[in-house]
Tab-separated table of C-alpha atoms in Angstrom:
chain	number	residue	atom	x	y	z
F	66	MET	CA	-72.188	53.985	-26.420
F	67	SER	CA	-68.632	54.548	-25.290
F	68	ALA	CA	-65.705	53.928	-27.579
F	69	ALA	CA	-64.270	50.419	-27.626
F	70	PRO	CA	-61.402	49.959	-25.177
F	71	GLN	CA	-58.945	49.347	-27.989
F	72	GLU	CA	-59.727	52.782	-29.477
F	73	LEU	CA	-59.168	54.679	-26.233
F	74	ASP	CA	-55.869	56.282	-25.381
F	75	LEU	CA	-55.981	55.071	-21.784
F	76	VAL	CA	-54.886	57.484	-19.098
F	77	ASP	CA	-51.978	56.502	-16.892
F	78	TYR	CA	-53.373	55.203	-13.607
F	79	ASP	CA	-51.467	57.621	-11.379
F	80	GLU	CA	-52.573	60.537	-13.542
F	81	ALA	CA	-56.176	59.332	-13.429
F	82	VAL	CA	-56.391	59.157	-9.634
F	83	ALA	CA	-54.586	62.487	-9.338
F	84	GLN	CA	-57.337	64.143	-11.411
F	85	PHE	CA	-60.394	62.114	-10.385
F	86	ASP	CA	-61.768	60.590	-7.188
F	87	PRO	CA	-62.695	56.898	-7.642
F	88	VAL	CA	-65.770	55.479	-5.912
F	89	LEU	CA	-66.282	51.723	-5.660
F	90	GLY	CA	-69.297	49.528	-5.113
F	91	LEU	CA	-68.783	45.789	-4.799
F	92	GLU	CA	-71.471	43.137	-5.162
F	93	VAL	CA	-70.322	39.661	-4.179
F	94	HIS	CA	-72.403	36.601	-5.024
F	95	VAL	CA	-71.805	33.593	-2.787
F	96	GLU	CA	-73.032	30.127	-3.711
F	97	LEU	CA	-73.980	28.307	-0.528
F	98	SER	CA	-72.753	24.769	0.031
F	99	THR	CA	-76.173	23.294	0.702
F	100	VAL	CA	-77.093	19.798	-0.435
F	101	THR	CA	-80.219	20.991	-2.233
F	102	LYS	CA	-81.306	24.119	-4.080
F	103	MET	CA	-82.781	27.293	-2.649
F	104	PHE	CA	-86.423	26.476	-3.342
F	105	SER	CA	-86.467	22.773	-4.182
F	106	GLY	CA	-84.968	19.378	-3.413
F	107	ALA	CA	-82.841	19.220	-6.564
F	108	PRO	CA	-79.173	18.347	-5.836
F	109	THR	CA	-76.335	20.855	-6.126
F	110	GLU	CA	-73.328	18.711	-7.056
F	111	PHE	CA	-70.734	20.724	-8.970
F	112	GLY	CA	-69.530	19.330	-12.276
F	113	ALA	CA	-72.444	16.907	-12.814
F	114	ALA	CA	-73.524	16.084	-16.353
F	115	PRO	CA	-75.598	18.920	-17.883
F	116	ASN	CA	-79.242	19.084	-16.870
F	117	THR	CA	-79.054	16.199	-14.398
F	118	GLN	CA	-79.406	18.359	-11.240
F	119	VAL	CA	-82.864	19.693	-12.039
F	120	ASP	CA	-86.482	19.292	-11.015
F	121	PRO	CA	-89.825	20.986	-11.880
F	122	VAL	CA	-89.111	23.988	-9.622
F	123	SER	CA	-85.634	24.772	-10.964
F	124	LEU	CA	-86.917	24.258	-14.513
F	125	GLY	CA	-89.800	26.652	-13.907
F	126	LEU	CA	-92.461	24.163	-14.968
F	127	PRO	CA	-96.113	25.286	-14.602
F	128	GLY	CA	-97.615	24.465	-11.227
F	129	ALA	CA	-94.296	23.823	-9.472
F	130	LEU	CA	-94.235	25.593	-6.101
F	131	PRO	CA	-91.083	26.737	-4.274
F	132	VAL	CA	-90.232	25.970	-0.628
F	133	LEU	CA	-87.424	27.869	1.131
F	134	ASN	CA	-84.324	25.846	2.026
F	135	ALA	CA	-83.983	26.063	5.838
F	136	LYS	CA	-80.211	25.548	5.736
F	137	ALA	CA	-79.850	28.400	3.248
F	138	LEU	CA	-81.810	30.673	5.582
F	139	GLU	CA	-79.575	29.690	8.497
F	140	SER	CA	-76.466	30.400	6.401
F	141	ALA	CA	-77.869	33.772	5.369
F	142	VAL	CA	-78.452	34.777	8.988
F	143	ARG	CA	-74.968	33.646	10.044
F	144	ILE	CA	-73.405	35.599	7.180
F	145	GLY	CA	-75.390	38.676	8.158
F	146	LEU	CA	-74.309	38.375	11.778
F	147	ALA	CA	-70.660	37.899	10.814
F	148	LEU	CA	-70.909	41.088	8.752
F	149	ASN	CA	-72.240	42.974	11.780
F	150	CYS	CA	-75.592	43.433	10.046
F	151	ARG	CA	-79.023	43.913	11.516
F	152	ILE	CA	-81.169	40.840	10.945
F	153	ALA	CA	-84.667	41.610	9.717
F	154	ASP	CA	-87.572	40.820	12.004
F	155	ARG	CA	-89.552	40.179	8.843
F	156	CYS	CA	-88.487	39.921	5.220
F	157	ARG	CA	-89.918	38.584	2.000
F	158	PHE	CA	-88.976	37.419	-1.479
F	159	ALA	CA	-89.699	39.203	-4.726
F	160	ARG	CA	-89.747	38.388	-8.411
F	161	LYS	CA	-87.073	40.162	-10.431
F	162	ASN	CA	-88.443	40.063	-13.951
F	163	TYR	CA	-86.258	39.901	-17.019
F	164	PHE	CA	-85.845	37.552	-19.952
F	165	TYR	CA	-82.618	35.638	-20.212
F	166	PRO	CA	-82.059	32.139	-21.636
F	167	ASP	CA	-80.497	30.991	-18.353
F	168	MET	CA	-83.705	31.868	-16.459
F	169	PRO	CA	-86.296	29.180	-17.215
F	170	LYS	CA	-89.045	31.103	-15.326
F	171	ASN	CA	-88.177	34.466	-16.947
F	172	PHE	CA	-87.808	35.884	-13.451
F	173	GLN	CA	-85.348	35.425	-10.614
F	174	THR	CA	-86.627	34.838	-7.092
F	175	SER	CA	-84.669	37.317	-5.007
F	176	GLN	CA	-85.153	39.907	-2.271
F	177	TYR	CA	-85.731	43.554	-3.080
F	178	ASP	CA	-86.952	46.040	-0.488
F	179	GLU	CA	-86.859	43.639	2.472
F	180	PRO	CA	-83.504	41.802	2.673
F	181	ILE	CA	-82.668	39.318	5.409
F	182	ALA	CA	-79.655	41.395	6.603
F	183	PHE	CA	-78.725	45.062	6.264
F	184	ASP	CA	-76.643	47.946	7.665
F	185	GLY	CA	-73.450	46.080	8.492
F	186	HIS	CA	-69.724	46.566	8.129
F	187	LEU	CA	-66.502	44.629	7.658
F	188	ASP	CA	-63.100	45.961	8.697
F	189	VAL	CA	-60.529	45.154	6.038
F	190	GLU	CA	-56.772	45.121	6.554
F	191	VAL	CA	-55.216	46.489	3.371
F	192	PRO	CA	-51.575	45.390	3.149
F	193	ALA	CA	-48.683	47.675	2.330
F	194	SER	CA	-47.668	47.922	-1.303
F	195	GLU	CA	-45.018	45.471	-2.463
F	196	ASP	CA	-42.442	48.233	-2.899
F	197	GLY	CA	-43.130	49.503	0.615
F	198	THR	CA	-43.993	53.028	-0.523
F	199	LYS	CA	-47.635	52.754	0.535
F	200	PRO	CA	-48.319	51.676	4.121
F	201	ALA	CA	-50.818	49.144	5.373
F	202	PHE	CA	-54.080	50.474	6.769
F	203	THR	CA	-57.533	49.335	7.875
F	204	TYR	CA	-60.567	50.332	5.824
F	205	ARG	CA	-64.126	49.886	7.067
F	206	VAL	CA	-66.397	48.630	4.292
F	207	GLU	CA	-70.003	49.560	4.971
F	208	ILE	CA	-72.417	46.786	4.020
F	209	GLU	CA	-75.736	47.938	2.600
F	210	ARG	CA	-77.427	44.539	2.505
F	211	ALA	CA	-77.021	40.797	2.242
F	212	HIS	CA	-79.985	39.098	0.635
F	213	MET	CA	-81.065	35.647	-0.464
F	214	GLU	CA	-81.701	34.683	-4.061
F	215	GLU	CA	-81.218	31.851	-6.547
F	216	ASP	CA	-78.524	31.434	-9.160
F	217	THR	CA	-79.211	31.244	-12.877
F	218	GLY	CA	-78.369	28.476	-15.298
F	219	LYS	CA	-75.367	28.551	-17.598
F	220	SER	CA	-75.197	29.127	-21.355
F	221	LEU	CA	-72.536	27.527	-23.507
F	222	HIS	CA	-71.941	29.277	-26.815
F	223	VAL	CA	-70.426	26.865	-29.324
F	224	GLY	CA	-68.293	28.047	-32.225
F	225	GLY	CA	-66.594	31.359	-32.695
F	226	SER	CA	-63.415	32.428	-30.966
F	227	THR	CA	-64.591	34.258	-27.848
F	228	GLY	CA	-66.908	31.784	-26.148
F	229	ARG	CA	-69.613	34.448	-26.204
F	230	ILE	CA	-72.862	34.524	-28.124
F	231	HIS	CA	-71.526	36.874	-30.811
F	232	GLY	CA	-70.120	34.729	-33.579
F	233	ALA	CA	-71.261	31.432	-32.029
F	234	GLU	CA	-72.837	28.788	-34.245
F	235	TYR	CA	-75.342	27.739	-31.594
F	236	SER	CA	-75.933	27.859	-27.850
F	237	LEU	CA	-76.666	25.210	-25.246
F	238	VAL	CA	-78.185	25.791	-21.804
F	239	ASP	CA	-77.349	23.814	-18.660
F	240	TYR	CA	-79.893	24.338	-15.858
F	241	ASN	CA	-77.907	22.481	-13.188
F	242	ARG	CA	-76.933	25.781	-11.588
F	243	ALA	CA	-80.427	27.277	-11.829
F	244	GLY	CA	-81.807	27.526	-8.301
F	245	ILE	CA	-78.486	27.115	-6.456
F	246	PRO	CA	-78.759	29.134	-3.199
F	247	LEU	CA	-77.045	32.494	-3.420
F	248	ILE	CA	-76.318	35.264	-0.966
F	249	GLU	CA	-75.616	38.614	-2.591
F	250	ILE	CA	-73.590	40.978	-0.412
F	251	VAL	CA	-73.780	44.606	-1.526
F	252	THR	CA	-71.553	47.352	-0.175
F	253	LYS	CA	-72.403	50.984	0.204
F	254	PRO	CA	-70.249	53.310	-1.951
F	255	LEU	CA	-66.613	52.954	-0.926
F	256	THR	CA	-65.185	56.464	-0.835
F	257	GLY	CA	-61.866	57.899	0.195
F	258	THR	CA	-59.826	55.031	-1.243
F	259	GLY	CA	-57.875	57.294	-3.605
F	260	ASP	CA	-55.046	55.573	-5.432
F	261	ARG	CA	-55.486	52.483	-3.224
F	262	ALA	CA	-58.921	51.656	-4.710
F	263	PRO	CA	-57.681	48.445	-6.436
F	264	ASP	CA	-55.969	47.330	-3.215
F	265	VAL	CA	-59.088	47.988	-1.122
F	266	ALA	CA	-61.256	46.042	-3.565
F	267	ARG	CA	-58.929	43.045	-3.561
F	268	ALA	CA	-58.462	43.101	0.213
F	269	TYR	CA	-62.219	43.276	0.781
F	270	VAL	CA	-62.989	40.280	-1.417
F	271	ALA	CA	-60.109	38.339	0.160
F	272	THR	CA	-61.302	39.185	3.675
F	273	LEU	CA	-64.868	38.278	2.789
F	274	ARG	CA	-63.733	34.991	1.259
F	275	ASP	CA	-61.793	34.099	4.418
F	276	LEU	CA	-64.809	34.953	6.572
F	277	LEU	CA	-67.197	32.833	4.480
F	278	ARG	CA	-64.758	29.928	4.560
F	279	ALA	CA	-64.513	30.200	8.332
F	280	LEU	CA	-68.317	30.200	8.568
F	281	ASP	CA	-68.334	26.978	6.493
F	282	VAL	CA	-71.252	28.209	4.389
F	283	SER	CA	-69.520	28.008	0.999
F	284	ASP	CA	-66.422	26.487	-0.560
F	285	VAL	CA	-65.738	30.012	-1.969
F	286	LYS	CA	-63.905	28.596	-4.994
F	287	MET	CA	-63.727	31.612	-7.253
F	288	GLU	CA	-62.434	29.547	-10.170
F	289	GLN	CA	-65.636	27.472	-10.039
F	290	GLY	CA	-67.936	30.458	-9.653
F	291	SER	CA	-68.804	29.806	-6.006
F	292	LEU	CA	-67.700	33.364	-5.257
F	293	ARG	CA	-68.104	36.050	-7.909
F	294	CYS	CA	-67.641	39.787	-7.689
F	295	ASP	CA	-69.335	42.527	-9.692
F	296	VAL	CA	-67.148	45.641	-9.650
F	297	ASN	CA	-69.018	48.953	-9.830
F	298	LEU	CA	-66.828	51.974	-10.417
F	299	SER	CA	-67.334	55.667	-11.069
F	300	LEU	CA	-65.123	58.738	-11.100
F	301	ARG	CA	-65.899	62.250	-9.930
F	302	PRO	CA	-63.855	65.451	-10.083
F	303	SER	CA	-63.405	65.670	-6.309
F	304	PRO	CA	-64.564	63.986	-3.098
F	305	GLU	CA	-67.111	66.783	-2.659
F	306	ALA	CA	-68.726	66.292	-6.088
F	307	PRO	CA	-71.799	64.095	-6.731
F	308	LEU	CA	-71.186	60.484	-7.685
F	309	GLY	CA	-70.365	59.911	-11.331
F	310	THR	CA	-71.952	57.443	-13.740
F	311	ARG	CA	-70.945	53.920	-12.879
F	312	SER	CA	-70.004	50.874	-14.891
F	313	GLU	CA	-70.483	47.352	-13.564
F	314	THR	CA	-67.901	44.745	-14.509
F	315	LYS	CA	-69.664	41.408	-14.063
F	316	ASN	CA	-68.580	38.088	-12.611
F	317	VAL	CA	-64.925	38.763	-11.866
F	318	ASN	CA	-63.649	35.479	-10.479
F	319	SER	CA	-60.200	35.963	-8.952
F	320	LEU	CA	-58.617	38.349	-6.476
F	321	ARG	CA	-56.043	39.414	-9.036
F	322	SER	CA	-58.769	40.128	-11.564
F	323	VAL	CA	-60.731	42.249	-9.078
F	324	GLU	CA	-57.680	44.444	-8.618
F	325	ARG	CA	-56.928	44.605	-12.334
F	326	ALA	CA	-60.540	45.337	-13.295
F	327	VAL	CA	-60.683	48.321	-10.933
F	328	ARG	CA	-57.397	49.657	-12.248
F	329	TYR	CA	-58.465	49.281	-15.884
F	330	GLU	CA	-61.876	50.886	-15.374
F	331	VAL	CA	-60.304	53.866	-13.596
F	332	ARG	CA	-58.080	54.410	-16.632
F	333	ARG	CA	-60.956	53.905	-19.091
F	334	HIS	CA	-63.349	56.247	-17.281
F	335	ALA	CA	-60.632	58.882	-17.011
F	336	ALA	CA	-59.910	58.640	-20.750
F	337	LEU	CA	-63.598	59.130	-21.579
F	338	LEU	CA	-64.016	62.069	-19.237
F	339	ARG	CA	-60.838	63.754	-20.456
F	340	ALA	CA	-62.039	63.388	-24.042
F	341	GLY	CA	-65.337	65.063	-23.157
F	342	GLU	CA	-67.336	61.869	-23.671
F	343	ARG	CA	-69.912	60.511	-21.284
F	344	VAL	CA	-69.586	57.287	-19.315
F	345	VAL	CA	-72.451	54.926	-20.138
F	346	GLN	CA	-74.171	53.129	-17.276
F	347	GLU	CA	-73.691	49.576	-18.447
F	348	THR	CA	-72.532	46.107	-17.560
F	349	ARG	CA	-69.134	45.089	-18.860
F	350	HIS	CA	-67.304	41.808	-19.391
F	351	TRP	CA	-63.844	41.241	-17.934
F	352	HIS	CA	-61.269	39.505	-20.155
F	353	GLU	CA	-58.573	37.832	-18.114
F	354	ASP	CA	-56.313	37.210	-21.104
F	355	THR	CA	-56.138	40.826	-22.282
F	356	GLY	CA	-56.849	42.682	-19.031
F	357	LEU	CA	-59.632	44.631	-20.755
F	358	THR	CA	-63.348	45.099	-20.202
F	359	THR	CA	-65.839	45.216	-23.064
F	360	SER	CA	-69.406	46.465	-23.183
F	361	GLY	CA	-72.199	44.069	-22.283
F	362	ARG	CA	-75.561	45.803	-22.089
F	363	GLU	CA	-76.868	49.091	-20.780
F	364	LYS	CA	-77.490	48.690	-17.063
F	365	SER	CA	-81.074	48.542	-15.909
F	366	ASP	CA	-82.287	50.345	-12.828
F	367	ALA	CA	-84.425	48.655	-10.178
F	368	GLU	CA	-87.712	49.875	-11.645
F	369	ASP	CA	-86.855	48.254	-14.986
F	370	TYR	CA	-87.022	44.818	-13.361
F	371	ARG	CA	-90.657	45.318	-12.287
F	372	TYR	CA	-90.094	43.831	-8.855
F	373	PHE	CA	-93.182	42.588	-7.071
F	374	PRO	CA	-93.660	40.327	-4.029
F	375	GLU	CA	-93.309	36.607	-4.694
F	376	PRO	CA	-96.839	35.234	-4.146
F	377	ASP	CA	-95.738	31.599	-3.758
F	378	LEU	CA	-93.465	32.168	-0.736
F	379	VAL	CA	-94.585	33.323	2.691
F	380	PRO	CA	-92.654	36.106	4.482
F	381	VAL	CA	-89.720	35.030	6.637
F	382	GLU	CA	-89.778	36.018	10.317
F	383	PRO	CA	-86.619	34.771	12.074
F	384	ASP	CA	-87.152	34.023	15.767
F	385	PRO	CA	-84.880	36.449	17.732
F	386	ALA	CA	-83.926	33.645	20.123
F	387	TRP	CA	-82.849	31.478	17.182
F	388	VAL	CA	-80.830	34.356	15.747
F	389	GLU	CA	-78.970	34.699	19.047
F	390	GLN	CA	-78.296	30.962	19.065
F	391	LEU	CA	-76.740	31.324	15.622
F	392	ARG	CA	-74.683	34.298	16.804
F	393	ALA	CA	-73.117	31.990	19.395
F	394	THR	CA	-71.910	29.686	16.580
F	395	LEU	CA	-69.855	32.361	14.833
F	396	PRO	CA	-66.151	31.485	14.569
F	397	GLU	CA	-63.267	33.682	15.620
F	398	PRO	CA	-62.835	36.379	12.928
F	399	PRO	CA	-60.140	35.199	10.499
F	400	ALA	CA	-57.926	38.298	10.853
F	401	GLN	CA	-58.035	38.052	14.637
F	402	ARG	CA	-57.292	34.343	14.452
F	403	ARG	CA	-54.307	34.886	12.175
F	404	ARG	CA	-52.825	37.437	14.566
F	405	ARG	CA	-53.298	35.033	17.479
F	406	LEU	CA	-51.722	32.109	15.627
F	407	GLN	CA	-48.838	34.235	14.380
F	408	GLY	CA	-48.012	35.124	17.965
F	409	GLU	CA	-48.281	31.516	19.114
F	410	TRP	CA	-46.116	30.245	16.263
F	411	GLY	CA	-43.560	33.044	16.359
F	412	PHE	CA	-43.814	33.728	12.637
F	413	SER	CA	-42.678	36.954	11.024
F	414	ASP	CA	-45.203	38.989	9.044
F	415	ALA	CA	-43.745	37.648	5.801
F	416	GLU	CA	-43.916	34.028	6.994
F	417	MET	CA	-47.522	34.407	8.112
F	418	ARG	CA	-48.403	36.096	4.836
F	419	ASP	CA	-46.912	33.149	2.929
F	420	VAL	CA	-49.027	30.728	4.960
F	421	GLY	CA	-52.150	32.776	4.308
F	422	ASN	CA	-51.456	33.193	0.589
F	423	ALA	CA	-50.995	29.426	0.289
F	424	GLY	CA	-54.352	28.803	1.978
F	425	ALA	CA	-52.498	26.793	4.616
F	426	VAL	CA	-53.523	28.392	7.921
F	427	ASP	CA	-55.892	25.557	8.868
F	428	LEU	CA	-53.433	22.914	7.675
F	429	VAL	CA	-50.495	24.351	9.601
F	430	GLU	CA	-52.655	24.692	12.714
F	431	ALA	CA	-53.758	21.061	12.461
F	432	THR	CA	-50.182	19.900	11.844
F	433	VAL	CA	-48.942	21.774	14.908
F	434	ALA	CA	-51.813	20.305	16.923
F	435	ALA	CA	-50.626	16.857	15.784
F	436	GLY	CA	-47.203	17.503	17.335
F	437	ALA	CA	-45.050	19.141	14.678
F	438	PRO	CA	-43.008	22.297	15.361
F	439	ALA	CA	-44.684	25.333	13.796
F	440	ALA	CA	-41.663	26.186	11.620
F	441	ALA	CA	-41.528	22.644	10.235
F	442	ALA	CA	-45.279	22.609	9.555
F	443	ARG	CA	-44.980	25.890	7.677
F	444	LYS	CA	-42.008	24.553	5.676
F	445	TRP	CA	-43.879	21.458	4.528
F	446	TRP	CA	-47.143	23.153	3.553
F	447	THR	CA	-45.711	26.261	1.885
F	448	GLY	CA	-42.776	24.400	0.345
F	449	GLU	CA	-42.880	20.828	-0.903
F	450	LEU	CA	-46.651	20.378	-0.629
F	451	ALA	CA	-47.437	23.765	-2.199
F	452	ARG	CA	-45.212	22.869	-5.153
F	453	ARG	CA	-46.995	19.540	-5.529
F	454	ALA	CA	-50.422	21.212	-5.386
F	455	ASN	CA	-49.393	23.738	-8.031
F	456	ALA	CA	-48.061	20.978	-10.267
F	457	ASP	CA	-51.290	19.010	-9.892
F	458	GLY	CA	-53.482	22.074	-10.411
F	459	THR	CA	-55.261	21.568	-7.096
F	460	ASP	CA	-55.435	23.221	-3.703
F	461	LEU	CA	-53.464	22.112	-0.663
F	462	ALA	CA	-56.435	20.707	1.210
F	463	SER	CA	-57.199	18.359	-1.703
F	464	LEU	CA	-53.806	16.646	-1.618
F	465	PRO	CA	-53.983	13.016	-0.394
F	466	VAL	CA	-52.017	13.702	2.781
F	467	THR	CA	-53.297	14.709	6.201
F	468	PRO	CA	-51.810	17.134	8.739
F	469	GLU	CA	-51.331	14.143	11.048
F	470	GLN	CA	-49.227	12.387	8.409
F	471	VAL	CA	-47.125	15.510	7.866
F	472	ALA	CA	-46.525	15.681	11.615
F	473	GLN	CA	-45.545	11.980	11.628
F	474	LEU	CA	-43.137	12.625	8.757
F	475	GLN	CA	-41.513	15.477	10.662
F	476	SER	CA	-41.202	13.362	13.791
F	477	LEU	CA	-39.191	10.817	11.783
F	478	VAL	CA	-36.868	13.617	10.677
F	479	ASP	CA	-36.539	14.945	14.224
F	480	ALA	CA	-35.745	11.441	15.490
F	481	GLY	CA	-32.958	11.055	12.929
F	482	THR	CA	-34.769	8.222	11.139
F	483	LEU	CA	-35.018	10.284	7.935
F	484	THR	CA	-32.953	13.005	6.351
F	485	ASP	CA	-34.763	15.842	4.612
F	486	ARG	CA	-34.173	14.181	1.241
F	487	LEU	CA	-35.457	10.827	2.456
F	488	ALA	CA	-38.444	12.552	4.037
F	489	ARG	CA	-39.389	14.029	0.661
F	490	GLU	CA	-39.154	10.559	-0.855
F	491	ALA	CA	-41.336	9.189	1.932
F	492	LEU	CA	-43.838	11.975	1.238
F	493	GLU	CA	-44.035	10.851	-2.391
F	494	GLY	CA	-45.047	7.416	-1.161
F	495	VAL	CA	-47.729	8.841	1.136
F	496	LEU	CA	-49.138	10.939	-1.706
F	497	ALA	CA	-49.123	7.842	-3.924
F	498	GLY	CA	-51.320	6.028	-1.403
F	499	GLU	CA	-48.675	3.629	-0.124
F	500	GLY	CA	-49.647	4.114	3.504
F	501	SER	CA	-48.529	6.117	6.515
F	502	PRO	CA	-45.044	7.666	6.655
F	503	ALA	CA	-43.782	4.823	8.853
F	504	GLU	CA	-45.224	2.224	6.446
F	505	VAL	CA	-43.632	3.941	3.434
F	506	VAL	CA	-40.265	4.130	5.197
F	507	GLU	CA	-40.492	0.402	5.964
F	508	SER	CA	-41.666	-0.706	2.508
F	509	ARG	CA	-39.176	1.463	0.623
F	510	GLY	CA	-36.298	0.900	3.031
F	511	LEU	CA	-35.725	4.604	3.524
F	512	ALA	CA	-34.508	4.729	7.124
F	513	VAL	CA	-31.146	6.335	7.789
F	514	VAL	CA	-28.396	3.749	8.294
F	515	SER	CA	-27.614	3.745	12.009
F	516	ASP	CA	-25.067	0.918	11.870
F	517	GLU	CA	-21.845	2.678	12.897
F	518	SER	CA	-19.671	-0.079	11.469
F	519	ALA	CA	-21.283	0.314	8.048
F	520	LEU	CA	-20.677	4.071	8.126
F	521	VAL	CA	-17.060	3.608	9.176
F	522	ALA	CA	-16.530	1.097	6.368
F	523	ALA	CA	-17.984	3.499	3.808
F	524	VAL	CA	-15.843	6.383	5.100
F	525	ASP	CA	-12.689	4.253	5.014
F	526	ALA	CA	-13.494	3.192	1.447
F	527	ALA	CA	-13.944	6.812	0.366
F	528	ILE	CA	-10.656	7.802	2.022
F	529	ALA	CA	-8.794	4.966	0.316
F	530	ALA	CA	-10.249	5.868	-3.080
F	531	ASN	CA	-9.407	9.595	-2.805
F	532	PRO	CA	-5.837	10.057	-1.516
F	533	GLY	CA	-5.532	13.469	-3.181
F	534	VAL	CA	-8.554	14.763	-1.322
F	535	VAL	CA	-7.178	13.385	1.938
F	536	GLU	CA	-3.920	15.290	1.414
F	537	LYS	CA	-5.828	18.527	0.838
F	538	ILE	CA	-7.765	18.040	4.061
F	539	ARG	CA	-4.592	17.318	6.005
F	540	GLY	CA	-3.057	20.392	4.398
F	541	GLY	CA	-5.695	22.600	5.988
F	542	LYS	CA	-8.340	22.697	3.242
F	543	ALA	CA	-11.261	21.565	5.399
F	544	GLN	CA	-13.797	22.303	2.665
F	545	ALA	CA	-12.318	19.458	0.622
F	546	ALA	CA	-14.041	17.069	3.046
F	547	GLY	CA	-17.217	17.681	1.082
F	548	ALA	CA	-15.959	15.404	-1.679
F	549	LEU	CA	-15.506	12.516	0.743
F	550	ILE	CA	-18.847	13.158	2.404
F	551	GLY	CA	-20.531	13.187	-1.021
F	552	ALA	CA	-18.889	9.900	-1.925
F	553	VAL	CA	-20.092	8.295	1.309
F	554	MET	CA	-23.629	9.613	0.877
F	555	LYS	CA	-23.685	8.254	-2.665
F	556	GLU	CA	-22.461	4.862	-1.465
F	557	MET	CA	-25.131	4.847	1.260
F	558	ARG	CA	-27.781	6.024	-1.244
F	559	GLY	CA	-28.491	9.046	0.889
F	560	LYS	CA	-29.363	6.937	3.911
F	561	ALA	CA	-26.732	8.356	6.191
F	562	ASP	CA	-26.637	11.251	8.618
F	563	ALA	CA	-24.424	13.772	6.816
F	564	ALA	CA	-23.355	15.398	10.081
F	565	ARG	CA	-22.195	12.056	11.479
F	566	VAL	CA	-20.426	11.256	8.201
F	567	ARG	CA	-18.518	14.558	8.459
F	568	GLU	CA	-17.478	13.716	12.023
F	569	LEU	CA	-16.191	10.303	10.912
F	570	VAL	CA	-14.316	11.771	7.929
F	571	VAL	CA	-12.509	14.290	10.150
F	572	GLU	CA	-11.807	11.589	12.727
F	573	ARG	CA	-10.523	8.968	10.243
F	574	VAL	CA	-8.465	11.420	8.162
F	575	GLY	CA	-6.899	12.730	11.338
F	576	ALA	CA	-7.209	16.359	10.293
């Protein structure tokens, strides 16, 4: 076995890619958002009490027979089409045999030599480096296959400090996830990435996630395991040399971690090769806290799984006419859509990137459709609402406010009914469930004071109370008016138009 990561004198990343050519292979597992499991009617609700989302099929009980989920098949075909794959005229399931506590049947029903989709590609826009030294470019990821299978259960190792089986006092198994429909998307070797290998890997997973979200086949929540990436990596002396021995870092569940795992494995492989040691073909665990990978088990090859056709499931033969009907349902590709919307909204590249990074493209689009200016919609969703979502530990779409309500809030600002500060207070009321923006403004009494006589009275009171400030203004120090404006705004509890207050101050002081 290879030396433990802590014992290796890791090679600097730039030195590693200068000496070796990295080759990537990415396997992405996508949990489909179907109501029932891949081969049974058991429910798929996330977060349910352990072992409550099970039935005889997902528990592997004797005599229980599987039946393919039609919605899962439809999702698989749509994913294949969106990845520019060929859809099989005929495919079948196989049994992938291995013992693991999470597998109640001791085999996984998957697809082996006859996947539902194969020979595709996905064009990935890799952004420029943050320091601007490395330009943006487009990389075509060749897709080897996308096949249907079922997820495994989940083990919980209790005791110990790592959460893993080593050192645990005992283990528990939750079979709720066993049988959840999965699509595994496997790339062909990604070559020619050079020092941008981590960036290509991250951009690919991000692009794939956006595409799957647009297809509405999965919630693609990486933090919940709905989208997981296995990172295969090998190094070779030059692009002309044969592929090196690969490692497979399992179940990486964030874009940042995908990038970091590639970078770490490049450095680890390079350290082994420089030291004259061999790279072991193995699975490895990614540790988010330390940024390290550790050895899991030696990686099996296909023949070790003793694949054979699943006798309890008939072959699948998609009707070509049905496949073409599904092709017609494909959405606009996310990258193309973003470019179109950016042009319509007049956003800069940085502004559009902020919207995308916040996961707010759909929300901004809906807010604009509800009547808000694009710039204002972007400000709300990437500003105040993004801060609230971060504070609550949730995503933007889960906040209790709709794009229509955000547009209504902005219309009150545009009409002069609310200042920006009052609008934020009104938003708090909407998020608290107090009603629509107009209802919150009414119940909380937030509307800007439009009574001119009240404003004049407040300005006159501020002038009378601050003779020294008045003298400064009359002496040519116009900036001193800020003190009077602040006093008026305080008196009006922020419910005044600051621009109008300034006009009145200048007018009443006679400056």
